[in-house]
Amino acid sequence: MPSITSLDARIVFNSRGSKTIEIDVIADRNFAGRACAPSGASVGKLEAQSFPDNKAEKALAAFNASRKKFIGLDASDTKAVFDALRSIDDTDNYSKIGGSVAYALSIAAVDAAARAQGVPLFKLLKPKGPYRFPFPLGNIIGGGAHAGPGTPDLQEILACPVGAKSVTEALEMNFKLHGEVRKVIESIDGKFTYGRGDEGAWAPNVNNDQALEIAEKAVKNCGYALGRDMALGIDFASSSFWDEKNNVYDYARQGLKRDTGEQIEFANRLMRDYKLAYAEDPVHETDFESMAVLTKKNPRTLVTGDDMLVTNAAMVKKAVKAGACSGAILKVNQAGSLHDALLFAKECTKNNIRIITSHRSGESPDSHISHIAVATGSKMLKTGVLGGERVAKLNELLRMSEYDLIAGMAELSPAT
Ligand code: 2PG
Ligand code: MG
């Protein structure tokens, strides 16, 4: 058992230049693990809170006050780390110690344990295969909370190279498409600055409909069959433009509003017309009923909950009861600790809900989520396409293939 012999924490900066918590865990005096907490811009209401009172300094102080509790724990035992965290912070959302501490500590611990045991992290988390590679789900056009005025209201137009036979091929297809999207944007807007949003997606001055047309055209220009070689997806992140007071989705940048019925119609149309493999948060996070309507109507699309599920096992149970999704985003920092997220993954797997492990818009160059995706049997890994902190996770998939343990790409059969 690799025992935690020391720990250290510090404040560092994420890819947006915001403060976050990084933790070092040393196992058996010799094996160093390190993890840095990411953070989101479009945040679910029930997510773990990154810092007490929104202050990284308070998270650091809370960690330093209780760090001794973790000494001597088995670094590979995610439940032991969870129990120790819970003995310090019994709130639902880690508001006393901070979700950032729960994230960084629980992942640094398994990082150290994997080094102590001389195994890759995915194998530590799931000792027995079979293992499969997730398909990289890349962000090609950004809007919403990730990009500025003039960009689409929809947060992310995504691409998934569903026809790829290997990780290398999948990555090359996404890079090629991302480059082609820029050319298509340029062909309709001679003044395009090559500006990109928080996750490295192009941030053009176009509306939602134009963004999808651009993506479709770029797929064709690359010579890919839409839906067969390369599929499109959307993260609507619709809670961020849901106007609760007036009961409408306010597409302010495009200058139009949709009521719930119109939003369902719109999402259905996009799934059909663009053969979407993936549709995330097409309605706001508490509308399980409309999610159920969309899930039923679109069996070939992973109708996915992000803000709706907040990587919480109890929310998956609720969603399953309602038939409210076929896919589920896994973001460890939404849940807090790795143990919380693994419970969520277990609940998803039990109920045949496909897992999509995901980055956050504010990231570090860490690559643990690539291992977590393989260990949880995720069908996709949502990481963006370009940007050092995004490519770090993609390159880790390539390194992981050197172990010869992972038997090809995930099965991407229709969701139901
Ligand atoms: C999302 C994520 C990642 P954020 O909404 O799915 O793309 O964005 O980290 O800003 O919540
Ligand atoms: Mg999302």
Short mmCIF file of C-alpha atoms and ligand atoms in Angstrom, two decimals:
data_model
loop_
_atom_site.label_atom_id
_atom_site.label_comp_id
_atom_site.label_asym_id
_atom_site.label_seq_id
_atom_site.Cartn_x
_atom_site.Cartn_y
_atom_site.Cartn_z
CA MET A 1 0.00 0.00 0.00
CA PRO A 2 1.55 3.32 -1.08
CA SER A 3 1.22 5.47 2.00
CA ILE A 4 0.90 9.27 1.92
CA THR A 5 4.03 10.58 3.65
CA SER A 6 3.74 14.29 2.89
CA LEU A 7 1.57 16.86 1.14
CA ASP A 8 1.93 20.43 -0.01
CA ALA A 9 -0.45 22.90 -1.59
CA ARG A 10 -0.01 26.21 -3.36
CA ILE A 11 -1.97 28.75 -5.36
CA VAL A 12 -1.18 28.75 -9.08
CA PHE A 13 -2.98 30.12 -12.15
CA ASN A 14 -5.18 28.33 -14.68
CA SER A 15 -5.42 28.84 -18.46
CA ARG A 16 -7.65 31.91 -17.92
CA GLY A 17 -5.16 33.47 -15.52
CA SER A 18 -7.39 32.83 -12.50
CA LYS A 19 -6.13 31.55 -9.18
CA THR A 20 -6.49 27.88 -8.42
CA ILE A 21 -5.17 25.20 -6.06
CA GLU A 22 -2.38 22.78 -6.90
CA ILE A 23 -1.47 19.95 -4.54
CA ASP A 24 1.60 17.70 -4.31
CA VAL A 25 1.26 14.34 -2.63
CA ILE A 26 4.31 12.22 -1.84
CA ALA A 27 3.77 8.49 -1.37
CA ASP A 28 6.29 6.27 0.43
CA ARG A 29 8.65 9.27 0.71
CA ASN A 30 9.71 8.92 -2.93
CA PHE A 31 6.82 9.05 -5.34
CA ALA A 32 5.45 12.45 -6.20
CA GLY A 33 1.96 13.05 -7.52
CA ARG A 34 0.65 16.47 -8.48
CA ALA A 35 -2.72 17.83 -9.61
CA CYS A 36 -4.16 21.26 -10.27
CA ALA A 37 -7.90 22.01 -10.04
CA PRO A 38 -9.67 23.33 -13.17
CA SER A 39 -12.64 25.69 -13.17
CA GLY A 40 -15.72 26.34 -15.29
CA ALA A 41 -17.29 29.48 -16.76
CA SER A 42 -20.74 27.94 -17.23
CA VAL A 43 -21.31 26.39 -13.85
CA GLY A 44 -24.18 24.12 -12.77
CA LYS A 45 -26.18 25.30 -9.77
CA LEU A 46 -25.40 22.17 -7.77
CA GLU A 47 -21.68 21.91 -8.53
CA ALA A 48 -19.06 21.69 -5.80
CA GLN A 49 -17.92 25.17 -4.86
CA SER A 50 -14.29 25.69 -5.89
CA PHE A 51 -13.25 27.85 -2.93
CA PRO A 52 -14.81 28.82 0.41
CA ASP A 53 -16.27 32.33 -0.12
CA ASN A 54 -14.81 32.26 -3.65
CA LYS A 55 -11.29 32.83 -2.34
CA ALA A 56 -8.44 30.51 -3.30
CA GLU A 57 -6.55 31.73 -0.22
CA LYS A 58 -9.33 30.37 2.01
CA ALA A 59 -9.13 26.96 0.32
CA LEU A 60 -5.37 26.93 0.86
CA ALA A 61 -5.77 27.88 4.52
CA ALA A 62 -8.47 25.21 5.05
CA PHE A 63 -6.18 22.59 3.50
CA ASN A 64 -3.18 23.64 5.58
CA ALA A 65 -5.23 23.50 8.76
CA SER A 66 -6.18 19.87 8.17
CA ARG A 67 -3.41 18.39 6.00
CA LYS A 68 -2.21 16.06 8.79
CA LYS A 69 -5.45 14.08 8.47
CA PHE A 70 -4.22 12.69 5.16
CA ILE A 71 -0.81 11.50 6.34
CA GLY A 72 -0.61 7.72 6.48
CA LEU A 73 -3.62 7.12 4.22
CA ASP A 74 -3.34 4.65 1.36
CA ALA A 75 -2.77 6.98 -1.61
CA SER A 76 -4.47 4.52 -3.97
CA ASP A 77 -7.63 4.38 -1.85
CA THR A 78 -9.95 7.03 -3.26
CA LYS A 79 -12.58 6.22 -0.61
CA ALA A 80 -10.11 6.75 2.26
CA VAL A 81 -9.21 10.19 0.88
CA PHE A 82 -12.91 10.96 0.41
CA ASP A 83 -13.70 9.91 4.01
CA ALA A 84 -10.91 12.12 5.35
CA LEU A 85 -12.19 15.04 3.26
CA ARG A 86 -15.71 14.42 4.52
CA SER A 87 -14.51 14.36 8.13
CA ILE A 88 -13.34 17.95 7.57
CA ASP A 89 -16.16 19.12 5.30
CA ASP A 90 -19.63 17.61 5.58
CA THR A 91 -21.34 20.10 3.25
CA ASP A 92 -22.99 18.89 0.03
CA ASN A 93 -20.78 21.08 -2.11
CA TYR A 94 -17.40 21.14 -0.32
CA SER A 95 -17.97 24.74 0.61
CA LYS A 96 -15.81 24.51 3.75
CA ILE A 97 -12.59 23.17 2.24
CA GLY A 98 -13.30 23.95 -1.41
CA GLY A 99 -13.93 21.62 -4.35
CA SER A 100 -10.54 22.69 -5.70
CA VAL A 101 -8.82 21.04 -2.71
CA ALA A 102 -11.02 17.93 -3.00
CA TYR A 103 -10.11 17.68 -6.69
CA ALA A 104 -6.39 18.36 -6.46
CA LEU A 105 -5.80 16.24 -3.37
CA SER A 106 -7.77 13.20 -4.52
CA ILE A 107 -6.13 13.16 -7.93
CA ALA A 108 -2.59 13.95 -6.73
CA ALA A 109 -2.96 11.00 -4.33
CA VAL A 110 -3.73 8.46 -7.08
CA ASP A 111 -1.08 10.07 -9.28
CA ALA A 112 1.49 9.37 -6.53
CA ALA A 113 0.10 5.88 -5.94
CA ALA A 114 0.38 4.98 -9.63
CA ARG A 115 4.02 6.06 -9.62
CA ALA A 116 4.71 4.10 -6.43
CA GLN A 117 3.19 0.98 -7.97
CA GLY A 118 4.81 1.52 -11.37
CA VAL A 119 1.51 1.34 -13.26
CA PRO A 120 -0.26 3.88 -15.49
CA LEU A 121 -3.00 5.79 -13.68
CA PHE A 122 -5.83 4.25 -15.71
CA LYS A 123 -4.69 0.77 -14.60
CA LEU A 124 -4.51 1.84 -10.98
CA LEU A 125 -8.09 3.12 -11.20
CA LYS A 126 -9.33 0.06 -13.08
CA PRO A 127 -6.95 -2.85 -12.54
CA LYS A 128 -8.55 -5.11 -15.16
CA GLY A 129 -9.41 -4.38 -18.78
CA PRO A 130 -10.73 -4.36 -21.34
CA TYR A 131 -9.76 -0.74 -21.91
CA ARG A 132 -10.86 1.38 -24.86
CA PHE A 133 -9.88 4.82 -26.08
CA PRO A 134 -12.53 7.51 -25.89
CA PHE A 135 -13.18 9.50 -29.05
CA PRO A 136 -11.82 13.04 -28.73
CA LEU A 137 -14.72 15.49 -28.72
CA GLY A 138 -13.19 18.75 -29.91
CA ASN A 139 -14.49 22.27 -29.71
CA ILE A 140 -14.33 23.96 -33.13
CA ILE A 141 -16.55 27.07 -32.79
CA GLY A 142 -17.06 28.83 -29.49
CA GLY A 143 -19.64 31.25 -28.17
CA GLY A 144 -21.73 31.77 -25.04
CA ALA A 145 -19.74 32.10 -21.82
CA HIS A 146 -16.51 31.10 -23.61
CA ALA A 147 -16.29 33.89 -26.19
CA GLY A 148 -17.15 37.54 -26.61
CA PRO A 149 -19.99 39.61 -28.09
CA GLY A 150 -20.83 38.81 -31.71
CA THR A 151 -20.14 35.11 -31.31
CA PRO A 152 -22.95 32.51 -31.23
CA ASP A 153 -25.19 32.15 -28.17
CA LEU A 154 -24.53 28.41 -28.35
CA GLN A 155 -21.48 27.74 -26.21
CA GLU A 156 -19.74 25.08 -28.29
CA ILE A 157 -19.96 23.53 -31.73
CA LEU A 158 -18.13 20.23 -31.32
CA ALA A 159 -16.60 17.63 -33.59
CA CYS A 160 -16.16 13.91 -33.02
CA PRO A 161 -14.20 11.83 -35.56
CA VAL A 162 -16.49 8.81 -35.22
CA GLY A 163 -14.94 7.01 -38.19
CA ALA A 164 -11.39 7.07 -36.82
CA LYS A 165 -9.74 3.71 -36.22
CA SER A 166 -7.00 4.94 -33.90
CA VAL A 167 -6.23 7.80 -31.56
CA THR A 168 -3.65 9.22 -33.96
CA GLU A 169 -6.15 9.23 -36.80
CA ALA A 170 -8.83 10.75 -34.56
CA LEU A 171 -6.56 13.58 -33.44
CA GLU A 172 -5.38 14.30 -36.97
CA MET A 173 -8.97 14.47 -38.19
CA ASN A 174 -9.90 16.99 -35.50
CA PHE A 175 -6.83 19.14 -36.17
CA LYS A 176 -7.56 19.12 -39.90
CA LEU A 177 -11.20 20.07 -39.35
CA HIS A 178 -10.31 22.84 -36.90
CA GLY A 179 -7.98 24.33 -39.53
CA GLU A 180 -10.62 24.01 -42.24
CA VAL A 181 -13.21 25.76 -40.06
CA ARG A 182 -10.91 28.78 -39.93
CA LYS A 183 -10.70 28.85 -43.72
CA VAL A 184 -14.49 28.66 -44.09
CA ILE A 185 -14.96 31.49 -41.59
CA GLU A 186 -12.42 33.56 -43.47
CA SER A 187 -14.20 32.95 -46.76
CA ILE A 188 -17.36 34.59 -45.40
CA ASP A 189 -15.69 37.21 -43.18
CA GLY A 190 -12.60 38.82 -44.70
CA LYS A 191 -11.96 40.61 -41.42
CA PHE A 192 -11.85 37.47 -39.25
CA THR A 193 -9.05 37.96 -36.72
CA TYR A 194 -8.44 34.24 -35.99
CA GLY A 195 -9.69 34.99 -32.49
CA ARG A 196 -10.33 31.98 -30.28
CA GLY A 197 -12.38 31.45 -27.13
CA ASP A 198 -11.42 29.98 -23.75
CA GLU A 199 -11.14 26.43 -25.08
CA GLY A 200 -9.26 27.15 -28.30
CA ALA A 201 -12.34 27.08 -30.54
CA TRP A 202 -12.68 29.80 -33.20
CA ALA A 203 -14.71 32.75 -31.99
CA PRO A 204 -16.23 34.22 -35.17
CA ASN A 205 -18.69 37.04 -35.56
CA VAL A 206 -21.55 34.80 -36.71
CA ASN A 207 -24.92 33.69 -35.39
CA ASN A 208 -25.93 30.19 -34.29
CA ASP A 209 -27.27 29.07 -37.67
CA GLN A 210 -24.22 30.35 -39.54
CA ALA A 211 -21.90 28.61 -37.07
CA LEU A 212 -23.51 25.26 -37.80
CA GLU A 213 -23.44 25.87 -41.55
CA ILE A 214 -19.72 26.69 -41.29
CA ALA A 215 -19.05 23.50 -39.35
CA GLU A 216 -20.97 21.39 -41.86
CA LYS A 217 -19.20 22.99 -44.81
CA ALA A 218 -15.79 22.43 -43.20
CA VAL A 219 -16.60 18.74 -42.67
CA LYS A 220 -17.48 18.45 -46.38
CA ASN A 221 -14.40 20.38 -47.49
CA CYS A 222 -12.23 17.95 -45.55
CA GLY A 223 -13.80 15.12 -47.55
CA TYR A 224 -15.49 13.59 -44.50
CA ALA A 225 -18.97 12.10 -44.63
CA LEU A 226 -21.06 13.95 -42.03
CA GLY A 227 -22.10 11.59 -39.26
CA ARG A 228 -20.06 8.70 -40.63
CA ASP A 229 -16.43 9.89 -40.65
CA MET A 230 -16.91 13.05 -38.68
CA ALA A 231 -19.93 13.87 -36.55
CA LEU A 232 -20.93 17.21 -35.12
CA GLY A 233 -22.17 17.96 -31.63
CA ILE A 234 -23.35 20.98 -29.66
CA ASP A 235 -23.03 22.07 -26.07
CA PHE A 236 -26.02 24.39 -25.89
CA ALA A 237 -25.19 25.23 -22.25
CA SER A 238 -28.74 26.52 -22.32
CA SER A 239 -28.97 27.30 -18.60
CA SER A 240 -26.69 30.24 -19.32
CA PHE A 241 -29.31 31.90 -21.56
CA TRP A 242 -32.46 30.59 -19.89
CA ASP A 243 -34.43 33.55 -18.59
CA GLU A 244 -36.17 32.01 -15.60
CA LYS A 245 -38.32 35.03 -14.89
CA ASN A 246 -39.89 35.15 -18.33
CA ASN A 247 -39.69 31.45 -19.13
CA VAL A 248 -37.79 31.91 -22.37
CA TYR A 249 -34.43 31.03 -23.84
CA ASP A 250 -32.96 34.41 -24.64
CA TYR A 251 -30.69 34.20 -27.68
CA ALA A 252 -29.62 37.78 -27.06
CA ARG A 253 -26.73 37.80 -29.52
CA GLN A 254 -28.98 36.61 -32.34
CA GLY A 255 -31.83 38.78 -31.09
CA LEU A 256 -34.49 36.10 -30.65
CA LYS A 257 -36.28 34.29 -27.86
CA ARG A 258 -37.66 30.75 -27.75
CA ASP A 259 -40.16 29.33 -25.29
CA THR A 260 -39.72 25.77 -24.08
CA GLY A 261 -41.70 24.24 -26.96
CA GLU A 262 -39.72 26.23 -29.51
CA GLN A 263 -36.45 25.29 -27.84
CA ILE A 264 -37.34 21.59 -28.06
CA GLU A 265 -38.27 22.05 -31.71
CA PHE A 266 -35.01 23.90 -32.39
CA ALA A 267 -32.89 21.23 -30.68
CA ASN A 268 -34.76 18.44 -32.49
CA ARG A 269 -34.22 20.18 -35.82
CA LEU A 270 -30.48 20.59 -35.25
CA MET A 271 -30.09 16.97 -34.18
CA ARG A 272 -31.90 15.83 -37.31
CA ASP A 273 -30.50 18.25 -39.91
CA TYR A 274 -26.87 17.97 -38.78
CA LYS A 275 -27.06 14.30 -37.73
CA LEU A 276 -25.66 15.33 -34.37
CA ALA A 277 -23.90 12.55 -32.49
CA TYR A 278 -24.00 14.66 -29.37
CA ALA A 279 -26.25 17.31 -27.80
CA GLU A 280 -25.35 18.63 -24.35
CA ASP A 281 -27.70 20.59 -22.10
CA PRO A 282 -30.18 21.41 -24.91
CA VAL A 283 -32.60 22.65 -22.25
CA HIS A 284 -31.93 24.27 -18.89
CA GLU A 285 -30.64 22.21 -16.01
CA THR A 286 -33.84 21.59 -14.07
CA ASP A 287 -36.04 20.70 -17.05
CA PHE A 288 -35.80 16.91 -16.89
CA GLU A 289 -39.13 16.60 -18.67
CA SER A 290 -37.99 18.30 -21.86
CA MET A 291 -34.72 16.39 -21.74
CA ALA A 292 -36.79 13.19 -21.67
CA VAL A 293 -38.75 14.30 -24.75
CA LEU A 294 -35.50 15.01 -26.63
CA THR A 295 -33.84 11.77 -25.51
CA LYS A 296 -36.78 9.70 -26.68
CA LYS A 297 -37.06 11.43 -30.02
CA ASN A 298 -33.33 11.25 -30.83
CA PRO A 299 -32.02 7.73 -30.17
CA ARG A 300 -29.02 8.26 -32.45
CA THR A 301 -27.78 11.29 -30.55
CA LEU A 302 -26.16 11.23 -27.13
CA VAL A 303 -28.53 13.61 -25.40
CA THR A 304 -26.25 14.57 -22.56
CA GLY A 305 -26.57 16.17 -19.16
CA ASP A 306 -23.82 18.41 -17.85
CA ASP A 307 -25.24 21.18 -15.66
CA MET A 308 -28.25 18.91 -15.20
CA LEU A 309 -26.24 16.08 -13.60
CA VAL A 310 -23.22 17.93 -12.11
CA THR A 311 -21.33 14.60 -11.89
CA ASN A 312 -23.58 13.53 -9.05
CA ALA A 313 -24.75 9.90 -8.70
CA ALA A 314 -28.07 10.90 -7.11
CA MET A 315 -28.85 13.15 -10.08
CA VAL A 316 -28.18 10.25 -12.46
CA LYS A 317 -30.73 8.17 -10.56
CA LYS A 318 -33.23 10.98 -10.94
CA ALA A 319 -32.45 11.36 -14.64
CA VAL A 320 -32.74 7.63 -15.29
CA LYS A 321 -36.14 7.56 -13.66
CA ALA A 322 -37.28 10.38 -15.92
CA GLY A 323 -35.53 8.99 -19.04
CA ALA A 324 -33.85 12.38 -19.21
CA CYS A 325 -30.56 11.58 -20.97
CA SER A 326 -28.52 8.99 -22.81
CA GLY A 327 -25.15 10.61 -22.10
CA ALA A 328 -23.56 12.12 -19.01
CA ILE A 329 -20.66 14.54 -18.64
CA LEU A 330 -18.10 13.57 -16.01
CA LYS A 331 -16.14 16.50 -14.57
CA VAL A 332 -14.39 15.55 -11.36
CA ASN A 333 -14.38 19.11 -10.06
CA GLN A 334 -18.16 19.35 -10.35
CA ALA A 335 -18.41 16.44 -7.94
CA GLY A 336 -15.47 17.44 -5.75
CA SER A 337 -13.29 14.39 -5.14
CA LEU A 338 -12.35 11.57 -7.49
CA HIS A 339 -14.30 9.12 -5.34
CA ASP A 340 -17.51 11.15 -5.84
CA ALA A 341 -16.90 11.10 -9.60
CA LEU A 342 -16.23 7.35 -9.67
CA LEU A 343 -19.53 6.72 -7.87
CA PHE A 344 -21.22 8.80 -10.54
CA ALA A 345 -19.50 6.78 -13.28
CA LYS A 346 -20.63 3.54 -11.68
CA GLU A 347 -24.24 4.72 -11.59
CA CYS A 348 -24.05 5.77 -15.26
CA THR A 349 -22.58 2.43 -16.34
CA LYS A 350 -25.17 0.49 -14.37
CA ASN A 351 -27.92 2.35 -16.24
CA ASN A 352 -26.34 2.31 -19.69
CA ILE A 353 -25.82 6.07 -19.67
CA ARG A 354 -22.77 6.83 -21.82
CA ILE A 355 -20.01 8.74 -20.04
CA ILE A 356 -18.20 11.69 -21.60
CA THR A 357 -15.25 12.75 -19.46
CA SER A 358 -14.63 16.46 -19.80
CA HIS A 359 -12.17 19.30 -19.28
CA ARG A 360 -13.26 22.71 -17.95
CA SER A 361 -12.88 25.99 -19.78
CA GLY A 362 -10.28 27.10 -17.18
CA GLU A 363 -7.67 24.33 -17.28
CA SER A 364 -4.11 23.34 -16.43
CA PRO A 365 -1.73 21.28 -18.55
CA ASP A 366 -2.53 18.22 -16.39
CA SER A 367 -3.63 15.13 -18.25
CA HIS A 368 -5.22 12.97 -15.57
CA ILE A 369 -8.63 13.18 -17.25
CA SER A 370 -7.33 11.12 -20.17
CA HIS A 371 -6.69 8.26 -17.73
CA ILE A 372 -9.98 8.83 -15.93
CA ALA A 373 -11.79 8.61 -19.28
CA VAL A 374 -10.23 5.23 -20.08
CA ALA A 375 -10.75 3.90 -16.53
CA THR A 376 -14.43 4.86 -16.52
CA GLY A 377 -15.09 3.43 -19.99
CA SER A 378 -15.96 6.87 -21.34
CA LYS A 379 -17.10 6.94 -24.95
CA MET A 380 -15.71 10.42 -25.53
CA LEU A 381 -13.14 12.74 -24.01
CA LYS A 382 -14.16 16.36 -24.31
CA THR A 383 -10.97 18.41 -24.33
CA GLY A 384 -11.00 21.03 -27.05
CA VAL A 385 -8.74 20.77 -30.09
CA LEU A 386 -6.06 23.46 -29.77
CA GLY A 387 -4.27 25.19 -26.90
CA GLY A 388 -1.42 23.71 -24.85
CA GLU A 389 -3.67 22.77 -21.92
CA ARG A 390 -6.04 20.97 -24.33
CA VAL A 391 -3.40 19.24 -26.47
CA ALA A 392 -1.71 17.99 -23.26
CA LYS A 393 -4.68 15.70 -22.67
CA LEU A 394 -4.73 14.52 -26.28
CA ASN A 395 -1.00 13.79 -26.30
CA GLU A 396 -1.46 11.75 -23.13
CA LEU A 397 -3.78 9.44 -25.07
CA LEU A 398 -0.91 8.84 -27.49
CA ARG A 399 1.46 8.05 -24.63
CA MET A 400 -1.10 5.70 -23.13
CA SER A 401 -1.20 3.71 -26.35
CA GLU A 402 2.45 2.73 -25.74
CA TYR A 403 1.35 0.41 -22.93
CA ASP A 404 -0.34 -1.86 -25.45
CA LEU A 405 -3.15 -2.43 -22.98
CA ILE A 406 -5.89 -0.45 -24.68
CA ALA A 407 -7.82 -2.39 -27.31
CA GLY A 408 -8.75 0.26 -29.85
CA MET A 409 -11.48 2.88 -29.90
CA ALA A 410 -14.67 2.82 -27.81
CA GLU A 411 -17.89 1.35 -29.21
CA LEU A 412 -20.05 4.23 -30.38
CA SER A 413 -23.28 2.44 -31.13
CA PRO A 414 -26.48 4.48 -31.05
CA ALA A 415 -27.43 5.46 -27.57
CA THR A 416 -30.55 3.35 -27.16
C1 2PG B 1 -19.03 22.82 -20.39
C2 2PG B 1 -17.62 23.19 -20.01
C3 2PG B 1 -16.54 22.54 -20.79
P1 2PG B 1 -17.19 25.19 -18.46
O1 2PG B 1 -19.97 23.59 -20.25
O2 2PG B 1 -19.25 21.67 -20.77
O3 2PG B 1 -16.65 22.72 -22.16
O4 2PG B 1 -17.47 24.57 -19.92
O5 2PG B 1 -15.95 24.55 -17.95
O6 2PG B 1 -17.05 26.65 -18.70
O7 2PG B 1 -18.37 24.84 -17.60
MG MG B 2 -21.44 21.87 -20.80
#
